[in-house]
PDB file of C-alpha atoms in Angstrom:
ATOM      1  CA  MET A   1     117.154-114.602-118.252  1.00 61.00           C
ATOM      2  CA  GLU A   2     119.265-112.216-120.425  1.00 69.00           C
ATOM      3  CA  ARG A   3     119.735-108.670-118.986  1.00 65.00           C
ATOM      4  CA  VAL A   4     118.160-106.129-121.271  1.00 70.00           C
ATOM      5  CA  VAL A   5     119.694-103.084-119.623  1.00 73.00           C
ATOM      6  CA  ASP A   6     123.004-102.775-117.874  1.00 73.00           C
ATOM      7  CA  TRP A   7     122.807 -99.737-115.642  1.00 76.00           C
ATOM      8  CA  GLN A   8     124.128 -98.723-112.301  1.00 83.00           C
ATOM      9  CA  ALA A   9     123.083 -95.829-110.069  1.00 86.00           C
ATOM     10  CA  PRO A  10     125.603 -93.078-109.788  1.00 91.00           C
ATOM     11  CA  LEU A  11     128.001 -93.724-106.850  1.00 96.00           C
ATOM     12  CA  LEU A  12     129.247 -90.636-104.964  1.00 97.00           C
ATOM     13  CA  PRO A  13     132.295 -90.931-102.659  1.00 97.00           C
ATOM     14  CA  VAL A  14     131.806 -90.314 -98.968  1.00 98.00           C
ATOM     15  CA  ALA A  15     134.383 -88.718 -96.718  1.00 98.00           C
ATOM     16  CA  GLY A  16     136.012 -91.470 -94.603  1.00 96.00           C
ATOM     17  CA  GLY A  17     135.211 -94.166 -97.140  1.00 97.00           C
ATOM     18  CA  GLY A  18     132.266 -95.739 -98.805  1.00 96.00           C
ATOM     19  CA  VAL A  19     129.944 -94.552-101.574  1.00 97.00           C
ATOM     20  CA  PHE A  20     126.386 -93.229-101.734  1.00 97.00           C
ATOM     21  CA  PRO A  21     124.235 -94.671-104.582  1.00 97.00           C
ATOM     22  CA  VAL A  22     121.894 -92.002-105.914  1.00 97.00           C
ATOM     23  CA  ARG A  23     118.270 -92.974-106.539  1.00 97.00           C
ATOM     24  CA  SER A  24     116.387 -89.690-107.241  1.00 97.00           C
ATOM     25  CA  VAL A  25     117.314 -85.950-107.191  1.00 98.00           C
ATOM     26  CA  TRP A  26     114.784 -83.420-105.955  1.00 98.00           C
ATOM     27  CA  CYS A  27     115.298 -79.663-105.955  1.00 97.00           C
ATOM     28  CA  VAL A  28     113.478 -76.634-104.570  1.00 95.00           C
ATOM     29  CA  GLY A  29     113.259 -73.162-105.861  1.00 86.00           C
ATOM     30  CA  ARG A  30     112.814 -69.922-104.009  1.00 83.00           C
ATOM     31  CA  ASN A  31     113.969 -71.065-100.623  1.00 91.00           C
ATOM     32  CA  TYR A  32     116.002 -67.893 -99.914  1.00 88.00           C
ATOM     33  CA  ALA A  33     113.965 -64.645 -99.690  1.00 74.00           C
ATOM     34  CA  GLU A  34     116.483 -62.497-101.642  1.00 68.00           C
ATOM     35  CA  HIS A  35     116.771 -65.047-104.461  1.00 56.00           C
ATOM     36  CA  ALA A  36     112.996 -65.228-104.662  1.00 60.00           C
ATOM     37  CA  ARG A  37     112.858 -61.473-104.971  1.00 66.00           C
ATOM     38  CA  GLU A  38     115.504 -61.443-107.694  1.00 62.00           C
ATOM     39  CA  MET A  39     113.418 -63.957-109.632  1.00 59.00           C
ATOM     40  CA  GLY A  40     110.377 -61.672-109.280  1.00 62.00           C
ATOM     41  CA  VAL A  41     108.426 -63.577-106.590  1.00 64.00           C
ATOM     42  CA  ASP A  42     107.202 -62.376-103.201  1.00 66.00           C
ATOM     43  CA  PRO A  43     108.774 -64.867-100.691  1.00 66.00           C
ATOM     44  CA  GLU A  44     106.047 -64.238 -98.172  1.00 68.00           C
ATOM     45  CA  ARG A  45     103.374 -65.576-100.468  1.00 56.00           C
ATOM     46  CA  SER A  46     105.089 -68.498-102.215  1.00 68.00           C
ATOM     47  CA  ALA A  47     105.102 -72.210-101.140  1.00 78.00           C
ATOM     48  CA  PRO A  48     108.055 -74.471-101.937  1.00 87.00           C
ATOM     49  CA  VAL A  49     108.417 -75.087-105.621  1.00 88.00           C
ATOM     50  CA  PHE A  50     109.804 -78.590-106.265  1.00 95.00           C
ATOM     51  CA  PHE A  51     111.337 -80.008-109.432  1.00 95.00           C
ATOM     52  CA  SER A  52     113.653 -82.914-110.262  1.00 96.00           C
ATOM     53  CA  LYS A  53     116.883 -83.776-112.039  1.00 97.00           C
ATOM     54  CA  PRO A  54     117.895 -87.173-113.311  1.00 96.00           C
ATOM     55  CA  ALA A  55     120.179 -89.141-110.995  1.00 97.00           C
ATOM     56  CA  GLN A  56     122.876 -89.091-113.692  1.00 95.00           C
ATOM     57  CA  ALA A  57     122.972 -85.318-113.471  1.00 97.00           C
ATOM     58  CA  LEU A  58     124.944 -85.564-110.249  1.00 97.00           C
ATOM     59  CA  VAL A  59     128.689 -85.605-110.810  1.00 97.00           C
ATOM     60  CA  MET A  60     131.797 -85.124-108.831  1.00 96.00           C
ATOM     61  CA  ALA A  61     134.419 -83.828-111.246  1.00 96.00           C
ATOM     62  CA  ASP A  62     136.923 -80.979-111.672  1.00 96.00           C
ATOM     63  CA  ARG A  63     135.921 -80.329-115.210  1.00 98.00           C
ATOM     64  CA  ILE A  64     132.320 -79.746-116.300  1.00 98.00           C
ATOM     65  CA  ASP A  65     131.266 -79.499-119.922  1.00 97.00           C
ATOM     66  CA  TYR A  66     129.494 -76.238-120.916  1.00 98.00           C
ATOM     67  CA  PRO A  67     126.091 -77.627-122.103  1.00 97.00           C
ATOM     68  CA  PRO A  68     124.626 -77.291-125.605  1.00 96.00           C
ATOM     69  CA  ASP A  69     121.522 -75.411-126.388  1.00 95.00           C
ATOM     70  CA  THR A  70     122.140 -72.410-124.209  1.00 97.00           C
ATOM     71  CA  ALA A  71     123.842 -69.058-124.274  1.00 97.00           C
ATOM     72  CA  ASP A  72     122.936 -68.180-120.660  1.00 98.00           C
ATOM     73  CA  LEU A  73     124.129 -70.829-118.192  1.00 98.00           C
ATOM     74  CA  HIS A  74     123.638 -69.813-114.503  1.00 98.00           C
ATOM     75  CA  HIS A  75     125.156 -71.027-111.300  1.00 98.00           C
ATOM     76  CA  GLU A  76     123.169 -71.734-108.130  1.00 97.00           C
ATOM     77  CA  VAL A  77     125.142 -72.902-105.049  1.00 98.00           C
ATOM     78  CA  GLU A  78     123.094 -75.073-102.693  1.00 98.00           C
ATOM     79  CA  LEU A  79     123.265 -77.311 -99.665  1.00 98.00           C
ATOM     80  CA  ALA A  80     122.601 -80.867-100.921  1.00 98.00           C
ATOM     81  CA  VAL A  81     121.063 -83.348 -98.521  1.00 98.00           C
ATOM     82  CA  PHE A  82     121.355 -87.124 -98.956  1.00 98.00           C
ATOM     83  CA  LEU A  83     118.868 -89.576 -97.403  1.00 98.00           C
ATOM     84  CA  ARG A  84     119.349 -92.987 -95.738  1.00 98.00           C
ATOM     85  CA  ALA A  85     115.579 -93.483 -95.266  1.00 98.00           C
ATOM     86  CA  GLY A  86     112.303 -91.868 -96.241  1.00 97.00           C
ATOM     87  CA  GLY A  87     108.587 -92.342 -96.470  1.00 98.00           C
ATOM     88  CA  ARG A  88     105.358 -90.375 -97.096  1.00 98.00           C
ATOM     89  CA  ASN A  89     103.939 -87.544 -94.913  1.00 98.00           C
ATOM     90  CA  LEU A  90     106.979 -87.359 -92.703  1.00 98.00           C
ATOM     91  CA  SER A  91     107.081 -85.099 -89.733  1.00 98.00           C
ATOM     92  CA  PRO A  92     110.103 -82.654 -89.544  1.00 97.00           C
ATOM     93  CA  ALA A  93     111.598 -84.900 -86.821  1.00 98.00           C
ATOM     94  CA  GLN A  94     111.186 -88.050 -88.946  1.00 98.00           C
ATOM     95  CA  ALA A  95     112.627 -86.185 -91.977  1.00 98.00           C
ATOM     96  CA  LYS A  96     115.634 -85.101 -89.954  1.00 98.00           C
ATOM     97  CA  ALA A  97     116.263 -88.645 -88.804  1.00 98.00           C
ATOM     98  CA  SER A  98     116.251 -89.821 -92.467  1.00 98.00           C
ATOM     99  CA  VAL A  99     119.336 -87.781 -93.380  1.00 98.00           C
ATOM    100  CA  PHE A 100     122.536 -89.656 -94.265  1.00 98.00           C
ATOM    101  CA  GLY A 101     124.750 -86.606 -94.918  1.00 98.00           C
ATOM    102  CA  TYR A 102     125.415 -83.434 -96.761  1.00 98.00           C
ATOM    103  CA  ALA A 103     127.530 -81.830 -99.500  1.00 98.00           C
ATOM    104  CA  VAL A 104     128.021 -78.630-101.382  1.00 98.00           C
ATOM    105  CA  GLY A 105     126.094 -78.647-104.628  1.00 98.00           C
ATOM    106  CA  VAL A 106     125.629 -76.423-107.641  1.00 98.00           C
ATOM    107  CA  ASP A 107     122.378 -76.393-109.659  1.00 98.00           C
ATOM    108  CA  LEU A 108     123.435 -75.414-113.168  1.00 98.00           C
ATOM    109  CA  THR A 109     120.580 -73.836-115.050  1.00 97.00           C
ATOM    110  CA  ARG A 110     120.080 -73.097-118.778  1.00 98.00           C
ATOM    111  CA  ARG A 111     118.239 -69.825-117.910  1.00 97.00           C
ATOM    112  CA  ASP A 112     117.371 -68.983-121.499  1.00 97.00           C
ATOM    113  CA  VAL A 113     115.814 -72.385-122.006  1.00 96.00           C
ATOM    114  CA  GLN A 114     113.867 -71.880-118.783  1.00 95.00           C
ATOM    115  CA  ALA A 115     112.686 -68.416-119.792  1.00 95.00           C
ATOM    116  CA  ARG A 116     111.504 -69.590-123.237  1.00 96.00           C
ATOM    117  CA  ALA A 117     109.498 -72.480-121.649  1.00 95.00           C
ATOM    118  CA  LYS A 118     107.952 -70.221-119.007  1.00 91.00           C
ATOM    119  CA  ALA A 119     106.912 -67.626-121.598  1.00 94.00           C
ATOM    120  CA  THR A 120     104.997 -70.274-123.613  1.00 95.00           C
ATOM    121  CA  GLY A 121     103.651 -72.188-120.602  1.00 95.00           C
ATOM    122  CA  GLN A 122     105.698 -75.315-121.406  1.00 95.00           C
ATOM    123  CA  PRO A 123     107.608 -77.585-118.903  1.00 92.00           C
ATOM    124  CA  TRP A 124     111.160 -76.352-118.185  1.00 92.00           C
ATOM    125  CA  GLU A 125     112.715 -79.663-117.085  1.00 93.00           C
ATOM    126  CA  MET A 126     115.356 -79.424-119.837  1.00 95.00           C
ATOM    127  CA  SER A 127     116.589 -76.147-118.360  1.00 96.00           C
ATOM    128  CA  LYS A 128     117.586 -78.080-115.188  1.00 97.00           C
ATOM    129  CA  GLY A 129     117.995 -81.712-116.062  1.00 96.00           C
ATOM    130  CA  PHE A 130     120.819 -81.827-118.615  1.00 96.00           C
ATOM    131  CA  ASP A 131     124.150 -83.748-118.463  1.00 96.00           C
ATOM    132  CA  GLN A 132     126.399 -82.709-115.496  1.00 97.00           C
ATOM    133  CA  SER A 133     123.814 -80.175-114.277  1.00 98.00           C
ATOM    134  CA  GLY A 134     124.361 -81.158-110.599  1.00 98.00           C
ATOM    135  CA  PRO A 135     128.034 -80.962-109.575  1.00 98.00           C
ATOM    136  CA  VAL A 136     128.534 -81.913-105.925  1.00 98.00           C
ATOM    137  CA  GLY A 137     131.411 -81.921-103.499  1.00 98.00           C
ATOM    138  CA  LEU A 138     132.518 -84.798-101.214  1.00 98.00           C
ATOM    139  CA  LEU A 139     129.686 -86.143 -99.087  1.00 98.00           C
ATOM    140  CA  VAL A 140     130.027 -85.844 -95.286  1.00 98.00           C
ATOM    141  CA  SER A 141     128.017 -87.954 -92.809  1.00 98.00           C
ATOM    142  CA  GLU A 142     125.477 -86.176 -90.612  1.00 98.00           C
ATOM    143  CA  LYS A 143     127.482 -87.643 -87.669  1.00 97.00           C
ATOM    144  CA  ASP A 144     130.353 -85.373 -88.697  1.00 98.00           C
ATOM    145  CA  TRP A 145     128.486 -82.236 -89.858  1.00 98.00           C
ATOM    146  CA  LYS A 146     125.082 -80.726 -89.353  1.00 96.00           C
ATOM    147  CA  PRO A 147     123.646 -77.440 -90.818  1.00 96.00           C
ATOM    148  CA  ASP A 148     124.134 -74.431 -88.605  1.00 96.00           C
ATOM    149  CA  ALA A 149     122.066 -71.315 -89.112  1.00 96.00           C
ATOM    150  CA  GLN A 150     125.179 -69.136 -89.010  1.00 97.00           C
ATOM    151  CA  ALA A 151     127.172 -71.292 -91.482  1.00 98.00           C
ATOM    152  CA  ARG A 152     128.058 -69.266 -94.588  1.00 98.00           C
ATOM    153  CA  ILE A 153     127.178 -70.422 -98.057  1.00 98.00           C
ATOM    154  CA  GLY A 154     128.743 -68.800-101.137  1.00 98.00           C
ATOM    155  CA  LEU A 155     130.115 -69.135-104.679  1.00 98.00           C
ATOM    156  CA  LEU A 156     133.106 -67.540-106.429  1.00 98.00           C
ATOM    157  CA  VAL A 157     133.765 -67.353-110.168  1.00 98.00           C
ATOM    158  CA  ASP A 158     137.442 -66.739-111.088  1.00 98.00           C
ATOM    159  CA  GLY A 159     137.926 -65.526-107.550  1.00 97.00           C
ATOM    160  CA  GLU A 160     135.086 -63.012-107.611  1.00 97.00           C
ATOM    161  CA  GLN A 161     132.406 -63.462-105.021  1.00 97.00           C
ATOM    162  CA  ARG A 162     129.002 -63.955-106.783  1.00 97.00           C
ATOM    163  CA  GLN A 163     126.763 -65.466-104.069  1.00 97.00           C
ATOM    164  CA  SER A 164     126.928 -65.143-100.312  1.00 96.00           C
ATOM    165  CA  GLY A 165     124.463 -65.930 -97.498  1.00 96.00           C
ATOM    166  CA  ARG A 166     123.895 -68.020 -94.444  1.00 96.00           C
ATOM    167  CA  LEU A 167     121.971 -71.318 -94.109  1.00 97.00           C
ATOM    168  CA  GLY A 168     119.689 -69.740 -91.586  1.00 94.00           C
ATOM    169  CA  GLU A 169     118.252 -67.585 -94.349  1.00 93.00           C
ATOM    170  CA  MET A 170     116.405 -70.530 -95.791  1.00 93.00           C
ATOM    171  CA  LEU A 171     112.651 -69.939 -95.727  1.00 91.00           C
ATOM    172  CA  TRP A 172     112.161 -73.649 -95.029  1.00 92.00           C
ATOM    173  CA  PRO A 173     114.943 -75.313 -92.990  1.00 94.00           C
ATOM    174  CA  VAL A 174     116.001 -78.800 -94.021  1.00 97.00           C
ATOM    175  CA  PRO A 175     113.624 -80.832 -91.833  1.00 97.00           C
ATOM    176  CA  GLU A 176     110.621 -78.740 -92.757  1.00 95.00           C
ATOM    177  CA  LEU A 177     111.601 -78.796 -96.424  1.00 96.00           C
ATOM    178  CA  LEU A 178     111.934 -82.574 -96.493  1.00 98.00           C
ATOM    179  CA  ALA A 179     108.662 -83.021 -94.692  1.00 97.00           C
ATOM    180  CA  ALA A 180     106.880 -80.795 -97.245  1.00 96.00           C
ATOM    181  CA  LEU A 181     108.463 -82.734-100.160  1.00 97.00           C
ATOM    182  CA  SER A 182     107.314 -86.025 -98.546  1.00 98.00           C
ATOM    183  CA  ARG A 183     103.709 -84.822 -98.846  1.00 96.00           C
ATOM    184  CA  THR A 184     104.131 -84.790-102.622  1.00 95.00           C
ATOM    185  CA  VAL A 185     106.382 -87.801-103.291  1.00 97.00           C
ATOM    186  CA  THR A 186     107.550 -90.821-101.381  1.00 98.00           C
ATOM    187  CA  LEU A 187     111.164 -90.153-100.297  1.00 98.00           C
ATOM    188  CA  GLY A 188     113.551 -93.096 -99.950  1.00 98.00           C
ATOM    189  CA  PRO A 189     117.189 -94.182 -99.404  1.00 98.00           C
ATOM    190  CA  GLY A 190     119.431 -92.835-102.043  1.00 98.00           C
ATOM    191  CA  ASP A 191     117.498 -89.607-102.595  1.00 98.00           C
ATOM    192  CA  ALA A 192     119.357 -86.309-102.932  1.00 98.00           C
ATOM    193  CA  VAL A 193     117.669 -82.969-102.208  1.00 98.00           C
ATOM    194  CA  PHE A 194     119.050 -79.643-103.342  1.00 98.00           C
ATOM    195  CA  THR A 195     117.744 -77.066-100.825  1.00 97.00           C
ATOM    196  CA  GLY A 196     117.756 -73.741-102.728  1.00 95.00           C
ATOM    197  CA  THR A 197     120.179 -70.943-103.461  1.00 95.00           C
ATOM    198  CA  PRO A 198     120.870 -67.505-102.036  1.00 94.00           C
ATOM    199  CA  ALA A 199     120.754 -64.322-104.191  1.00 91.00           C
ATOM    200  CA  GLY A 200     123.460 -63.555-106.785  1.00 94.00           C
ATOM    201  CA  VAL A 201     122.908 -66.158-109.475  1.00 95.00           C
ATOM    202  CA  ALA A 202     124.542 -65.081-112.758  1.00 96.00           C
ATOM    203  CA  ALA A 203     125.938 -66.314-116.018  1.00 98.00           C
ATOM    204  CA  LEU A 204     128.944 -68.559-116.575  1.00 98.00           C
ATOM    205  CA  GLU A 205     131.280 -68.839-119.564  1.00 97.00           C
ATOM    206  CA  PRO A 206     133.551 -71.650-120.760  1.00 97.00           C
ATOM    207  CA  GLY A 207     136.994 -71.466-119.089  1.00 98.00           C
ATOM    208  CA  GLN A 208     135.702 -70.012-115.842  1.00 98.00           C
ATOM    209  CA  ARG A 209     136.571 -71.650-112.543  1.00 98.00           C
ATOM    210  CA  VAL A 210     133.737 -72.097-109.994  1.00 98.00           C
ATOM    211  CA  ARG A 211     134.342 -72.528-106.288  1.00 98.00           C
ATOM    212  CA  ALA A 212     131.292 -73.294-104.119  1.00 98.00           C
ATOM    213  CA  ARG A 213     131.550 -73.237-100.373  1.00 98.00           C
ATOM    214  CA  ILE A 214     129.559 -74.080 -97.195  1.00 98.00           C
ATOM    215  CA  GLU A 215     131.362 -73.700 -93.919  1.00 98.00           C
ATOM    216  CA  GLY A 216     132.518 -77.035 -92.549  1.00 98.00           C
ATOM    217  CA  LEU A 217     131.941 -79.033 -95.762  1.00 98.00           C
ATOM    218  CA  PRO A 218     134.559 -79.885 -98.440  1.00 98.00           C
ATOM    219  CA  GLU A 219     134.735 -77.228-101.110  1.00 98.00           C
ATOM    220  CA  LEU A 220     133.334 -77.845-104.602  1.00 98.00           C
ATOM    221  CA  ASP A 221     135.762 -76.637-107.272  1.00 98.00           C
ATOM    222  CA  PHE A 222     135.385 -77.162-110.997  1.00 98.00           C
ATOM    223  CA  THR A 223     136.212 -75.467-114.338  1.00 98.00           C
ATOM    224  CA  LEU A 224     133.728 -75.128-117.195  1.00 98.00           C
ATOM    225  CA  VAL A 225     135.153 -76.448-120.510  1.00 98.00           C
ATOM    226  CA  ALA A 226     133.833 -75.903-123.978  1.00 94.00           C
ATOM    227  CA  GLY A 227     131.802 -78.879-125.061  1.00 73.00           C
TER     228      GLY A 227
END
């Protein structure tokens, strides 16, 4: 039978060798209290807000195109979690056992597109799911690195510190977050989950260099170029 579509899942390199084929990309908003507050939400009253990006949005590159249809592109540094297994209605322990590894990620957001959609009650997927909207650093196996509450997470733009926090400031730690997500969708091998961002999100311009860091993981370093 003739193949109608020739497509391959994005393959992300893994430290020490091998690749990770991406199936789905899930993201959560408002998982750090100060970021929730800067977005105008009371973190004590909000449940996890999940959304998705296409798998092709994940890229590992030192040059990222500034996207079209925006004049207000924002950075959001995040811990990205990659799954070897999954299921529905997982317990936190089962979710933790499903993790393959971790990487530094940046959720790029067309904030003006998002604001216009929210103002009119329309879906805002296109503010999050555009080309190259999910840069990630080199993946590290969970055997070699695990989240620590004291590990620092941060992002610099042209050497200026924009975001800074600790992983322990997450409202929903990784196992609890994955368990909550599994009550909404069936998780599976190849899934990537962006776990939220600390406060300090701000606009980016073409030509700026972004350096995203989480203690113990390979740094994510890229420059925005005019598209």
